[in-house]
PDB file of C-alpha atoms and ligand atoms in Angstrom:
ATOM      1  CA  UNK A 269      91.440 126.803  99.984  1.00  0.00           C
ATOM      2  CA  UNK A 270      92.235 127.808  96.435  1.00  0.00           C
ATOM      3  CA  UNK A 271      91.974 125.292  93.585  1.00  0.00           C
ATOM      4  CA  UNK A 272      94.057 126.056  90.499  1.00  0.00           C
ATOM      5  CA  UNK A 273      94.362 124.196  87.225  1.00  0.00           C
ATOM      6  CA  UNK A 274      97.431 125.655  85.513  1.00  0.00           C
ATOM      7  CA  UNK A 275     100.967 126.765  86.266  1.00  0.00           C
ATOM      8  CA  UNK A 276     100.252 130.514  85.884  1.00  0.00           C
ATOM      9  CA  UNK A 277      97.382 130.440  88.370  1.00  0.00           C
ATOM     10  CA  UNK A 278      99.524 128.414  90.736  1.00  0.00           C
ATOM     11  CA  UNK A 279     102.391 130.863  90.528  1.00  0.00           C
ATOM     12  CA  UNK A 280      99.957 133.764  91.249  1.00  0.00           C
ATOM     13  CA  UNK A 281      98.513 131.854  94.201  1.00  0.00           C
ATOM     14  CA  UNK A 282     101.973 131.273  95.661  1.00  0.00           C
ATOM     15  CA  UNK A 283     103.542 134.652  94.782  1.00  0.00           C
ATOM     16  CA  UNK A 284     103.580 135.883  98.371  1.00  0.00           C
ATOM     17  CA  UNK A 285     103.296 132.517 100.127  1.00  0.00           C
ATOM     18  CA  UNK A 286     105.026 132.190 103.447  1.00  0.00           C
ATOM     19  CA  UNK A 287     107.904 129.710 103.299  1.00  0.00           C
ATOM     20  CA  UNK A 288     108.645 126.922 103.801  1.00  0.00           C
ATOM     21  CA  UNK A 289     106.068 125.622 101.341  1.00  0.00           C
ATOM     22  CA  UNK A 290     105.118 121.999 101.994  1.00  0.00           C
ATOM     23  CA  UNK A 291     103.864 119.892  99.096  1.00  0.00           C
ATOM     24  CA  UNK A 292     101.803 116.671  99.043  1.00  0.00           C
ATOM     25  CA  UNK A 293     101.475 115.104  95.568  1.00  0.00           C
ATOM     26  CA  UNK A 294      98.619 112.605  95.099  1.00  0.00           C
ATOM     27  CA  UNK A 295      96.790 110.688  92.395  1.00  0.00           C
ATOM     28  CA  UNK A 296      93.444 111.538  94.053  1.00  0.00           C
ATOM     29  CA  UNK A 297      91.061 109.136  95.762  1.00  0.00           C
ATOM     30  CA  UNK A 298      92.002 110.999  98.940  1.00  0.00           C
ATOM     31  CA  UNK A 299      91.996 108.934 102.139  1.00  0.00           C
ATOM     32  CA  UNK A 300      93.397 109.212 105.659  1.00  0.00           C
ATOM     33  CA  UNK A 301      96.865 108.123 104.434  1.00  0.00           C
ATOM     34  CA  UNK A 302      97.075 111.195 102.219  1.00  0.00           C
ATOM     35  CA  UNK A 303      95.619 113.367 104.970  1.00  0.00           C
ATOM     36  CA  UNK A 304      98.351 112.222 107.387  1.00  0.00           C
ATOM     37  CA  UNK A 305     100.888 113.652 104.927  1.00  0.00           C
ATOM     38  CA  UNK A 306      98.926 116.914 104.831  1.00  0.00           C
ATOM     39  CA  UNK A 307      98.803 116.982 108.631  1.00  0.00           C
ATOM     40  CA  UNK A 308     102.565 116.511 108.845  1.00  0.00           C
ATOM     41  CA  UNK A 309     103.124 119.244 106.221  1.00  0.00           C
ATOM     42  CA  UNK A 310     100.785 121.508 108.171  1.00  0.00           C
ATOM     43  CA  UNK A 311     102.855 121.024 111.320  1.00  0.00           C
ATOM     44  CA  UNK A 312     106.097 121.859 109.477  1.00  0.00           C
ATOM     45  CA  UNK A 313     105.086 124.553 106.987  1.00  0.00           C
ATOM     46  CA  UNK A 314     102.979 127.758 107.014  1.00  0.00           C
ATOM     47  CA  UNK A 315     101.874 127.062 103.423  1.00  0.00           C
ATOM     48  CA  UNK A 316     100.670 123.654 102.224  1.00  0.00           C
ATOM     49  CA  UNK A 317     100.066 122.762  98.576  1.00  0.00           C
ATOM     50  CA  UNK A 318      98.579 119.434  97.454  1.00  0.00           C
ATOM     51  CA  UNK A 319      98.217 118.156  93.922  1.00  0.00           C
ATOM     52  CA  UNK A 320      95.578 115.834  92.529  1.00  0.00           C
ATOM     53  CA  UNK A 321      96.724 114.411  89.217  1.00  0.00           C
ATOM     54  CA  UNK A 322      95.985 110.899  88.005  1.00  0.00           C
ATOM     55  CA  UNK A 323      99.293 110.502  86.191  1.00  0.00           C
ATOM     56  CA  UNK A 324      98.700 108.322  83.125  1.00  0.00           C
ATOM     57  CA  UNK A 325     102.444 107.811  82.564  1.00  0.00           C
ATOM     58  CA  UNK A 326     102.844 105.716  85.714  1.00  0.00           C
ATOM     59  CA  UNK A 327     100.151 103.183  84.754  1.00  0.00           C
ATOM     60  CA  UNK A 328     101.494 100.340  82.651  1.00  0.00           C
ATOM     61  CA  UNK A 329      98.046  98.737  82.265  1.00  0.00           C
ATOM     62  CA  UNK A 330      95.251 100.823  80.713  1.00  0.00           C
ATOM     63  CA  UNK A 331      92.609  98.859  82.653  1.00  0.00           C
ATOM     64  CA  UNK A 332      94.312  99.774  85.936  1.00  0.00           C
ATOM     65  CA  UNK A 333      94.145 103.475  85.038  1.00  0.00           C
ATOM     66  CA  UNK A 334      90.544 103.036  83.879  1.00  0.00           C
ATOM     67  CA  UNK A 335      89.464 101.489  87.193  1.00  0.00           C
ATOM     68  CA  UNK A 336      91.385 103.897  89.419  1.00  0.00           C
ATOM     69  CA  UNK A 337      88.947 105.739  91.746  1.00  0.00           C
ATOM     70  CA  UNK A 338      88.168 109.276  90.601  1.00  0.00           C
ATOM     71  CA  UNK A 339      86.484 111.368  93.293  1.00  0.00           C
ATOM     72  CA  UNK A 340      87.525 114.997  92.643  1.00  0.00           C
ATOM     73  CA  UNK A 341      84.758 116.685  94.614  1.00  0.00           C
ATOM     74  CA  UNK A 342      85.232 114.529  97.683  1.00  0.00           C
ATOM     75  CA  UNK A 343      89.002 114.979  97.338  1.00  0.00           C
ATOM     76  CA  UNK A 344      88.730 118.774  97.365  1.00  0.00           C
ATOM     77  CA  UNK A 345      86.411 118.729 100.381  1.00  0.00           C
ATOM     78  CA  UNK A 346      88.773 116.441 102.324  1.00  0.00           C
ATOM     79  CA  UNK A 347      91.868 118.484 101.449  1.00  0.00           C
ATOM     80  CA  UNK A 348      90.117 121.736 102.416  1.00  0.00           C
ATOM     81  CA  UNK A 349      89.024 120.262 105.748  1.00  0.00           C
ATOM     82  CA  UNK A 350      92.607 119.106 106.392  1.00  0.00           C
ATOM     83  CA  UNK A 351      93.886 122.663 106.005  1.00  0.00           C
ATOM     84  CA  UNK A 352      95.487 122.625 102.542  1.00  0.00           C
ATOM     85  CA  UNK A 353      95.994 126.172 101.240  1.00  0.00           C
ATOM     86  CA  UNK A 354      96.240 125.505  97.505  1.00  0.00           C
ATOM     87  CA  UNK A 355      95.298 122.456  95.428  1.00  0.00           C
ATOM     88  CA  UNK A 356      96.936 122.081  92.044  1.00  0.00           C
ATOM     89  CA  UNK A 357      94.710 120.007  89.772  1.00  0.00           C
ATOM     90  CA  UNK A 358      96.206 120.208  86.292  1.00  0.00           C
ATOM     91  CA  UNK A 359      94.477 118.962  83.140  1.00  0.00           C
ATOM     92  CA  UNK A 360      95.585 115.652  81.561  1.00  0.00           C
ATOM     93  CA  UNK A 361      97.948 117.433  79.140  1.00  0.00           C
ATOM     94  CA  UNK A 362     100.217 118.223  82.122  1.00  0.00           C
ATOM     95  CA  UNK A 363     101.751 114.814  81.363  1.00  0.00           C
ATOM     96  CA  UNK A 364     104.172 114.821  78.419  1.00  0.00           C
ATOM     97  CA  UNK A 365     103.633 112.151  75.755  1.00  0.00           C
ATOM     98  CA  UNK A 366     106.772 110.305  76.824  1.00  0.00           C
ATOM     99  CA  UNK A 367     108.719 110.150  80.099  1.00  0.00           C
ATOM    100  CA  UNK A 368     111.537 112.700  80.267  1.00  0.00           C
ATOM    101  CA  UNK A 369     113.130 112.105  83.687  1.00  0.00           C
ATOM    102  CA  UNK A 370     114.573 108.742  84.664  1.00  0.00           C
ATOM    103  CA  UNK A 371     116.509 107.281  87.557  1.00  0.00           C
ATOM    104  CA  UNK A 372     118.715 104.344  86.620  1.00  0.00           C
ATOM    105  CA  UNK A 373     119.202 102.633  89.955  1.00  0.00           C
ATOM    106  CA  UNK A 374     116.484 101.318  92.289  1.00  0.00           C
ATOM    107  CA  UNK A 375     113.970 101.146  89.433  1.00  0.00           C
ATOM    108  CA  UNK A 376     114.570  97.794  87.728  1.00  0.00           C
ATOM    109  CA  UNK A 377     113.306  95.429  90.446  1.00  0.00           C
ATOM    110  CA  UNK A 378     110.012  94.948  92.272  1.00  0.00           C
ATOM    111  CA  UNK A 379     107.556  97.669  91.167  1.00  0.00           C
ATOM    112  CA  UNK A 380     109.833  98.446  88.204  1.00  0.00           C
ATOM    113  CA  UNK A 381     109.877  94.827  87.090  1.00  0.00           C
ATOM    114  CA  UNK A 382     106.150  94.159  87.519  1.00  0.00           C
ATOM    115  CA  UNK A 383     105.166  97.519  86.019  1.00  0.00           C
ATOM    116  CA  UNK A 384     107.525  98.430  83.146  1.00  0.00           C
ATOM    117  CA  UNK A 385     107.956 102.199  82.748  1.00  0.00           C
ATOM    118  CA  UNK A 386     106.160 102.886  86.025  1.00  0.00           C
ATOM    119  CA  UNK A 387     108.986 104.755  87.743  1.00  0.00           C
ATOM    120  CA  UNK A 388     109.883 106.750  84.622  1.00  0.00           C
ATOM    121  CA  UNK A 389     106.286 107.967  84.740  1.00  0.00           C
ATOM    122  CA  UNK A 390     106.556 108.782  88.443  1.00  0.00           C
ATOM    123  CA  UNK A 391     109.881 110.633  88.218  1.00  0.00           C
ATOM    124  CA  UNK A 392     108.803 112.585  85.131  1.00  0.00           C
ATOM    125  CA  UNK A 393     105.644 113.889  86.790  1.00  0.00           C
ATOM    126  CA  UNK A 394     107.092 114.407  90.275  1.00  0.00           C
ATOM    127  CA  UNK A 395     109.953 116.378  88.695  1.00  0.00           C
ATOM    128  CA  UNK A 396     107.471 118.485  86.717  1.00  0.00           C
ATOM    129  CA  UNK A 397     105.323 119.014  89.807  1.00  0.00           C
ATOM    130  CA  UNK A 398     108.375 120.042  91.855  1.00  0.00           C
ATOM    131  CA  UNK A 399     109.550 122.544  89.237  1.00  0.00           C
ATOM    132  CA  UNK A 400     105.992 123.913  88.816  1.00  0.00           C
ATOM    133  CA  UNK A 401     105.096 124.167  92.516  1.00  0.00           C
ATOM    134  CA  UNK A 402     108.589 125.034  93.818  1.00  0.00           C
ATOM    135  CA  UNK A 403     108.156 123.491  97.279  1.00  0.00           C
ATOM    136  CA  UNK A 404     110.770 123.519 100.049  1.00  0.00           C
ATOM    137  CA  UNK A 405     109.577 120.174 101.408  1.00  0.00           C
ATOM    138  CA  UNK A 406     107.629 117.334  99.830  1.00  0.00           C
ATOM    139  CA  UNK A 407     105.846 114.638 101.809  1.00  0.00           C
ATOM    140  CA  UNK A 408     105.765 111.020 100.674  1.00  0.00           C
ATOM    141  CA  UNK A 409     104.361 107.891 102.321  1.00  0.00           C
ATOM    142  CA  UNK A 410     106.443 104.880 103.316  1.00  0.00           C
ATOM    143  CA  UNK A 411     103.497 102.855 101.976  1.00  0.00           C
ATOM    144  CA  UNK A 412     105.154 103.278  98.552  1.00  0.00           C
ATOM    145  CA  UNK A 413     108.609 102.600  99.906  1.00  0.00           C
ATOM    146  CA  UNK A 414     110.409 102.037  96.606  1.00  0.00           C
ATOM    147  CA  UNK A 415     108.810 105.197  95.184  1.00  0.00           C
ATOM    148  CA  UNK A 416     110.080 107.161  98.187  1.00  0.00           C
ATOM    149  CA  UNK A 417     113.674 106.014  97.535  1.00  0.00           C
ATOM    150  CA  UNK A 418     113.348 106.630  93.793  1.00  0.00           C
ATOM    151  CA  UNK A 419     112.029 110.176  94.335  1.00  0.00           C
ATOM    152  CA  UNK A 420     114.880 110.899  96.759  1.00  0.00           C
ATOM    153  CA  UNK A 421     117.358 109.675  94.158  1.00  0.00           C
ATOM    154  CA  UNK A 422     115.701 111.747  91.426  1.00  0.00           C
ATOM    155  CA  UNK A 423     115.931 114.891  93.583  1.00  0.00           C
ATOM    156  CA  UNK A 424     119.647 114.261  94.218  1.00  0.00           C
ATOM    157  CA  UNK A 425     120.440 113.463  90.575  1.00  0.00           C
ATOM    158  CA  UNK A 426     118.508 116.471  89.249  1.00  0.00           C
ATOM    159  CA  UNK A 427     119.971 118.790  91.899  1.00  0.00           C
ATOM    160  CA  UNK A 428     116.533 119.957  93.095  1.00  0.00           C
ATOM    161  CA  UNK A 429     116.387 121.958  96.311  1.00  0.00           C
ATOM    162  CA  UNK A 430     113.517 119.976  97.868  1.00  0.00           C
ATOM    163  CA  UNK A 431     113.638 118.051 101.138  1.00  0.00           C
ATOM    164  CA  UNK A 432     111.773 114.758 100.758  1.00  0.00           C
ATOM    165  CA  UNK A 433     110.080 113.878 104.063  1.00  0.00           C
ATOM    166  CA  UNK A 434     109.028 110.249 104.682  1.00  0.00           C
ATOM    167  CA  UNK A 435     105.771 109.635 106.581  1.00  0.00           C
ATOM    168  CA  UNK A 436     104.687 106.335 108.197  1.00  0.00           C
ATOM    169  CA  UNK A 437     102.055 104.103 106.609  1.00  0.00           C
ATOM    170  CA  UNK A 438      98.503 104.651 107.877  1.00  0.00           C
ATOM    171  CA  UNK A 439      96.561 101.407 108.360  1.00  0.00           C
ATOM    172  CA  UNK A 440      92.932 100.486 108.892  1.00  0.00           C
ATOM    173  CA  UNK A 441      91.849  98.565 112.011  1.00  0.00           C
ATOM    174  CA  UNK A 442      92.346  95.244 110.184  1.00  0.00           C
ATOM    175  CA  UNK A 443      95.943  96.244 109.425  1.00  0.00           C
ATOM    176  CA  UNK A 444      95.412  96.867 105.710  1.00  0.00           C
ATOM    177  CA  UNK A 445      97.478  99.832 104.490  1.00  0.00           C
ATOM    178  CA  UNK A 446      95.082 102.529 103.305  1.00  0.00           C
ATOM    179  CA  UNK A 447      95.041 102.768  99.526  1.00  0.00           C
ATOM    180  CA  UNK A 448      92.661 104.219  96.960  1.00  0.00           C
ATOM    181  CA  UNK A 449      92.591 100.748  95.392  1.00  0.00           C
ATOM    182  CA  UNK A 450      91.056  99.204  98.555  1.00  0.00           C
ATOM    183  CA  UNK A 451      87.701 100.622  97.413  1.00  0.00           C
ATOM    184  CA  UNK A 452      87.781  98.046  94.598  1.00  0.00           C
ATOM    185  CA  UNK A 453      87.918  95.050  96.987  1.00  0.00           C
ATOM    186  CA  UNK A 454      84.856  92.963  97.895  1.00  0.00           C
ATOM    187  CA  UNK A 455      84.367  91.995 101.559  1.00  0.00           C
ATOM    188  CA  UNK A 456      85.932  88.563 101.056  1.00  0.00           C
ATOM    189  CA  UNK A 457      88.849  90.065  99.144  1.00  0.00           C
ATOM    190  CA  UNK A 458      89.398  92.572 101.910  1.00  0.00           C
ATOM    191  CA  UNK A 459      89.881  89.740 104.426  1.00  0.00           C
ATOM    192  CA  UNK A 460      92.543  88.265 102.138  1.00  0.00           C
ATOM    193  CA  UNK A 461      94.177  91.692 101.841  1.00  0.00           C
ATOM    194  CA  UNK A 462      94.491  91.736 105.625  1.00  0.00           C
ATOM    195  CA  UNK A 463      96.756  88.676 105.480  1.00  0.00           C
ATOM    196  CA  UNK A 464      99.406  90.804 103.714  1.00  0.00           C
ATOM    197  CA  UNK A 465      99.703  93.078 106.745  1.00  0.00           C
ATOM    198  CA  UNK A 466      99.489  90.113 109.133  1.00  0.00           C
ATOM    199  CA  UNK A 467     102.318  88.321 107.319  1.00  0.00           C
ATOM    200  CA  UNK A 468     104.459  91.467 107.269  1.00  0.00           C
ATOM    201  CA  UNK A 469     103.692  92.126 110.936  1.00  0.00           C
ATOM    202  CA  UNK A 470     104.716  88.593 111.899  1.00  0.00           C
ATOM    203  CA  UNK A 471     108.027  88.967 110.087  1.00  0.00           C
ATOM    204  CA  UNK A 472     108.683  92.429 111.558  1.00  0.00           C
ATOM    205  CA  UNK A 473     107.726  91.246 115.057  1.00  0.00           C
ATOM    206  CA  UNK A 474     109.988  88.208 114.933  1.00  0.00           C
ATOM    207  CA  UNK A 475     112.861  89.907 113.099  1.00  0.00           C
ATOM    208  CA  UNK A 476     116.258  88.823 114.399  1.00  0.00           C
ATOM    209  CA  UNK A 477     118.392  89.672 111.365  1.00  0.00           C
ATOM    210  CA  UNK A 478     118.009  86.299 109.637  1.00  0.00           C
ATOM    211  CA  UNK A 479     116.726  87.310 106.206  1.00  0.00           C
ATOM    212  CA  UNK A 480     116.614  83.826 104.703  1.00  0.00           C
ATOM    213  CA  UNK A 481     114.261  82.500 107.390  1.00  0.00           C
ATOM    214  CA  UNK A 482     112.134  85.662 107.340  1.00  0.00           C
ATOM    215  CA  UNK A 483     111.787  85.489 103.544  1.00  0.00           C
ATOM    216  CA  UNK A 484     110.621  81.860 103.639  1.00  0.00           C
ATOM    217  CA  UNK A 485     108.088  82.611 106.403  1.00  0.00           C
ATOM    218  CA  UNK A 486     106.731  85.656 104.590  1.00  0.00           C
ATOM    219  CA  UNK A 487     106.299  83.815 101.293  1.00  0.00           C
ATOM    220  CA  UNK A 488     104.771  80.746 102.948  1.00  0.00           C
ATOM    221  CA  UNK A 489     102.116  82.811 104.730  1.00  0.00           C
ATOM    222  CA  UNK A 490     101.147  84.578 101.534  1.00  0.00           C
ATOM    223  CA  UNK A 491     101.193  81.445  99.382  1.00  0.00           C
ATOM    224  CA  UNK A 492      98.909  79.750 101.930  1.00  0.00           C
ATOM    225  CA  UNK A 493      96.192  82.355 101.266  1.00  0.00           C
ATOM    226  CA  UNK A 494      93.754  81.157  98.581  1.00  0.00           C
ATOM    227  CA  UNK A 495      92.922  83.788  96.001  1.00  0.00           C
ATOM    228  CA  UNK A 496      95.989  85.858  96.804  1.00  0.00           C
ATOM    229  CA  UNK A 497      98.486  85.873  93.954  1.00  0.00           C
ATOM    230  CA  UNK A 498     101.858  86.966  95.326  1.00  0.00           C
ATOM    231  CA  UNK A 499     103.920  88.896  92.758  1.00  0.00           C
ATOM    232  CA  UNK A 500     106.913  89.401  95.026  1.00  0.00           C
ATOM    233  CA  UNK A 501     107.696  89.086  98.717  1.00  0.00           C
ATOM    234  CA  UNK A 502     111.220  89.848  99.802  1.00  0.00           C
ATOM    235  CA  UNK A 503     113.576  91.017 102.522  1.00  0.00           C
ATOM    236  CA  UNK A 504     115.683  93.883 101.198  1.00  0.00           C
ATOM    237  CA  UNK A 505     118.269  96.358 102.394  1.00  0.00           C
ATOM    238  CA  UNK A 506     116.350  99.479 103.462  1.00  0.00           C
ATOM    239  CA  UNK A 507     118.673 101.833 101.558  1.00  0.00           C
ATOM    240  CA  UNK A 508     119.566  99.940  98.383  1.00  0.00           C
ATOM    241  CA  UNK A 509     116.566  97.575  97.998  1.00  0.00           C
ATOM    242  CA  UNK A 510     119.034  94.760  97.294  1.00  0.00           C
ATOM    243  CA  UNK A 511     117.656  91.455  98.584  1.00  0.00           C
ATOM    244  CA  UNK A 512     119.458  90.505 101.813  1.00  0.00           C
ATOM    245  CA  UNK A 513     121.111  87.090 101.799  1.00  0.00           C
ATOM    246  CA  UNK A 514     121.839  85.407 105.141  1.00  0.00           C
ATOM    247  CA  UNK A 515     122.008  87.610 108.224  1.00  0.00           C
ATOM    248  CA  UNK A 516     122.212  91.371 108.486  1.00  0.00           C
ATOM    249  CA  UNK A 517     122.734  94.012 111.164  1.00  0.00           C
ATOM    250  CA  UNK A 518     121.628  96.809 108.827  1.00  0.00           C
ATOM    251  CA  UNK A 519     118.107  98.275 108.585  1.00  0.00           C
ATOM    252  CA  UNK A 520     116.016  96.118 106.237  1.00  0.00           C
ATOM    253  CA  UNK A 521     112.497  96.141 104.832  1.00  0.00           C
ATOM    254  CA  UNK A 522     109.977  93.407 104.130  1.00  0.00           C
ATOM    255  CA  UNK A 523     108.161  94.248 100.881  1.00  0.00           C
ATOM    256  CA  UNK A 524     105.172  92.639  99.172  1.00  0.00           C
ATOM    257  CA  UNK A 525     103.086  93.018  96.013  1.00  0.00           C
ATOM    258  CA  UNK A 526     100.066  90.783  95.471  1.00  0.00           C
ATOM    259  CA  UNK A 527      96.973  90.619  93.334  1.00  0.00           C
ATOM    260  CA  UNK A 528      93.598  89.812  94.838  1.00  0.00           C
ATOM    261  CA  UNK A 529      91.026  89.461  92.095  1.00  0.00           C
ATOM    262  CA  UNK A 530      92.006  92.180  89.660  1.00  0.00           C
ATOM    263  CA  UNK A 531      93.329  94.469  92.391  1.00  0.00           C
ATOM    264  CA  UNK A 532      97.062  94.919  92.835  1.00  0.00           C
ATOM    265  CA  UNK A 533      98.156  95.832  96.366  1.00  0.00           C
ATOM    266  CA  UNK A 534     101.579  96.695  97.750  1.00  0.00           C
ATOM    267  CA  UNK A 535     102.748  96.967 101.345  1.00  0.00           C
ATOM    268  CA  UNK A 536     105.961  96.890 103.369  1.00  0.00           C
ATOM    269  CA  UNK A 537     107.265  97.109 106.922  1.00  0.00           C
ATOM    270  CA  UNK A 538     110.518  98.207 108.540  1.00  0.00           C
ATOM    271  CA  UNK A 539     112.831  95.547 109.954  1.00  0.00           C
ATOM    272  CA  UNK A 540     114.836  97.490 112.473  1.00  0.00           C
ATOM    273  CA  UNK A 541     118.604  97.015 112.650  1.00  0.00           C
ATOM    274  CA  UNK A 542     119.465  94.384 115.274  1.00  0.00           C
ATOM    275  CA  UNK A 543     122.743  94.234 117.140  1.00  0.00           C
ATOM    276  CA  UNK A 544     124.654  90.953 117.472  1.00  0.00           C
ATOM    277  CA  UNK A 545     123.177  90.387 120.950  1.00  0.00           C
ATOM    278  CA  UNK A 546     119.714  90.884 119.481  1.00  0.00           C
ATOM    279  CA  UNK A 547     120.371  88.159 116.940  1.00  0.00           C
ATOM    280  CA  UNK A 548     121.258  85.824 119.795  1.00  0.00           C
ATOM    281  CA  UNK A 549     117.747  86.413 121.135  1.00  0.00           C
ATOM    282  CA  UNK A 550     118.679  88.709 124.034  1.00  0.00           C
ATOM    283  CA  UNK A 551     117.360  92.224 124.428  1.00  0.00           C
ATOM    284  CA  UNK A 552     119.633  94.875 122.929  1.00  0.00           C
TER     285      UNK A 552
HETATM  286  P1  AMP B 853      98.954 108.119  95.751  1.00  0.00           P
HETATM  287  O1  AMP B 853      97.802 109.035  95.578  1.00  0.00           O
HETATM  288  O2  AMP B 853      98.574 106.691  95.957  1.00  0.00           O
HETATM  289  O3  AMP B 853     100.045 108.319  94.733  1.00  0.00           O
HETATM  290  O4  AMP B 853      99.610 108.546  97.121  1.00  0.00           O
HETATM  291  C1  AMP B 853     100.074 109.865  97.325  1.00  0.00           C
HETATM  292  C2  AMP B 853     100.997 109.873  98.492  1.00  0.00           C
HETATM  293  O5  AMP B 853     100.323 109.359  99.634  1.00  0.00           O
HETATM  294  C3  AMP B 853     102.234 108.972  98.279  1.00  0.00           C
HETATM  295  O6  AMP B 853     103.371 109.608  98.840  1.00  0.00           O
HETATM  296  C4  AMP B 853     101.871 107.732  99.031  1.00  0.00           C
HETATM  297  O7  AMP B 853     102.990 107.001  99.492  1.00  0.00           O
HETATM  298  C5  AMP B 853     101.080 108.304 100.200  1.00  0.00           C
HETATM  299  N1  AMP B 853     100.204 107.296 100.774  1.00  0.00           N
HETATM  300  C6  AMP B 853      99.295 106.520 100.120  1.00  0.00           C
HETATM  301  N2  AMP B 853      98.730 105.658 100.992  1.00  0.00           N
HETATM  302  C7  AMP B 853      99.290 105.887 102.199  1.00  0.00           C
HETATM  303  C8  AMP B 853      99.119 105.315 103.501  1.00  0.00           C
HETATM  304  N3  AMP B 853      98.269 104.325 103.728  1.00  0.00           N
HETATM  305  N4  AMP B 853      99.874 105.810 104.516  1.00  0.00           N
HETATM  306  C9  AMP B 853     100.763 106.814 104.296  1.00  0.00           C
HETATM  307  N5  AMP B 853     100.964 107.397 103.101  1.00  0.00           N
HETATM  308  C10 AMP B 853     100.235 106.934 102.067  1.00  0.00           C
END
């Protein structure tokens, strides 16, 4: 595996790369969720590039950026073992002083509301990474569901020739979605974090298309957990992220952000489209 730190070295490394080139952008703190994206890219593409760049533009709180796990040596070892060909690890000045690429829709609610400027930071850096790496396919996790939709929109609006591939969320045995931030949780906090996945799982398991009831159940379960401060919990349309009112036949998503201690966690689950007979409680 080759590790490069600037665009010229990257372009040399990829000059005769076999296409398609698959790309996995990360903030570092590599875990099995990231490695599942690498594995998928490996299956699809003869050349796999990953990036490790702790993008300062997407952090609205300096203390969040400060606390974010930084484990470059472990990251490189894990990416090499997973079969990455080239790691792009640019220096901090890769980020411009101000965001330059924005997506208007999909970005104002949820993560955009709780973290002002967050998505402008994401789209600016993902756009710069895409134009620097020049991948054919880029792999993103459903764990960051809103980010996945925003990146897809950015690619369409900017006319980039990159296929964005969505990969399922990887969870630990207790159901918690793997995240670099989980390392910051104490044992007791971790047990509270598990209630997020349990609440989402209960809603997904009992989903019959009734968004109002599902929303109330989801919020009640989270509010009943001491020490868990729910920022949002909602049932949204899977394509537009608009909150669903009443009943729906369309694919939906249950989405949650919560703080446990100083640690902010997000998670979501698919609510599969149900036919009318499914809503009546009969198998479809
Ligand atoms: P991050 O380093 O947190 O920006 O994550 C880099 C990529 O890995 C993003 O596309 C994330 O959605 C994805 N990712 C992070 N955690 C998981 C997980 N538990 N399962 C699947 N993908 C994940």
